[in-house]
Amino acid sequence: AGISQEGTANFTRRDRQTEFGAPMTATIPLIRAGSLAPLIKWLERRGRPVDQLLSAVGIGGDPVSEPDRLIPMRAVGAIFRDVSSSENCPDLCWRIIREMSVTDLGRYGLLITSERTTEEALRKASLMMPHFCSHERLDFVEGPDVCTISSYFLIPLDPETLHQAQIHTLALIRSILSATGRTELLFVGISLPPHPVHGFSHLPPDILRVASSSSDGMLAMTVERNL
């Protein structure tokens, strides 16, 4: 099932209607609790007070055991931003996704990994994103030689939260691409919003090689079609 009326937007970044028909009046940004599972596992391995950190941003219950439960998107963004700051880890979301399986994201991850080819997995990730996060979109556009995957949000985010969110998506797409066995030269080009303090200095060399700064908050990734 997709995200319900409470999670749909009454506007989009490109003034489009949502995938669910006419715009709704409620605009509460929601995301599946599975989005927190990788972070929780990362924190537990380091002995951090997970329940206290979740409570501080207003998240109750166990996101790991209830990955498809809907929780506030802004609270999820806040905990990623706060942990990144407290751990002095500007590449937090990159590290977390590199240590996890895509299936840790719950039903969304299972649907992606069930596809037979990389292109089909990217297409499914794009198609199902509104059912995973009400206010994020992941566009997948195929060209004759390359494919472009673009991620953007339907609500404003502060620069630190936006950077964490976009490197989270970047790392997710990289995980899908590396499932082919190829680990280098996965991207032809990447445009993403920099960290407000560290820029791109904390990202790995294969990303830095093709990265440029995005001024509109969008993450755009170009990949070869023959991956």
mmCIF file of N, CA and C in Angstrom, residues 5 18 20 44 64 151 154:
data_model
loop_
_atom_site.group_PDB
_atom_site.id
_atom_site.type_symbol
_atom_site.label_atom_id
_atom_site.label_comp_id
_atom_site.label_asym_id
_atom_site.label_seq_id
_atom_site.Cartn_x
_atom_site.Cartn_y
_atom_site.Cartn_z
ATOM 1 N N GLN A 5 -3.395 9.520 2.596
ATOM 2 C CA GLN A 5 -3.681 10.926 2.342
ATOM 3 C C GLN A 5 -2.820 11.849 3.195
ATOM 4 N N THR A 18 0.647 14.952 -7.571
ATOM 5 C CA THR A 18 1.296 13.771 -7.034
ATOM 6 C C THR A 18 0.879 12.534 -7.805
ATOM 7 N N PHE A 20 -0.728 10.231 -6.771
ATOM 8 C CA PHE A 20 -1.973 9.705 -6.239
ATOM 9 C C PHE A 20 -3.186 10.485 -6.733
ATOM 10 N N GLU A 44 23.896 1.166 17.425
ATOM 11 C CA GLU A 44 23.990 0.054 18.384
ATOM 12 C C GLU A 44 25.371 -0.568 18.374
ATOM 13 N N VAL A 64 13.088 -0.871 13.631
ATOM 14 C CA VAL A 64 13.668 -2.065 13.014
ATOM 15 C C VAL A 64 12.626 -3.168 12.876
ATOM 16 N N SER A 151 17.206 13.017 -7.646
ATOM 17 C CA SER A 151 16.490 13.001 -6.366
ATOM 18 C C SER A 151 16.243 14.434 -5.917
ATOM 19 N N LEU A 154 10.165 17.722 -1.821
ATOM 20 C CA LEU A 154 9.029 18.608 -2.033
ATOM 21 C C LEU A 154 8.832 19.603 -0.903
#
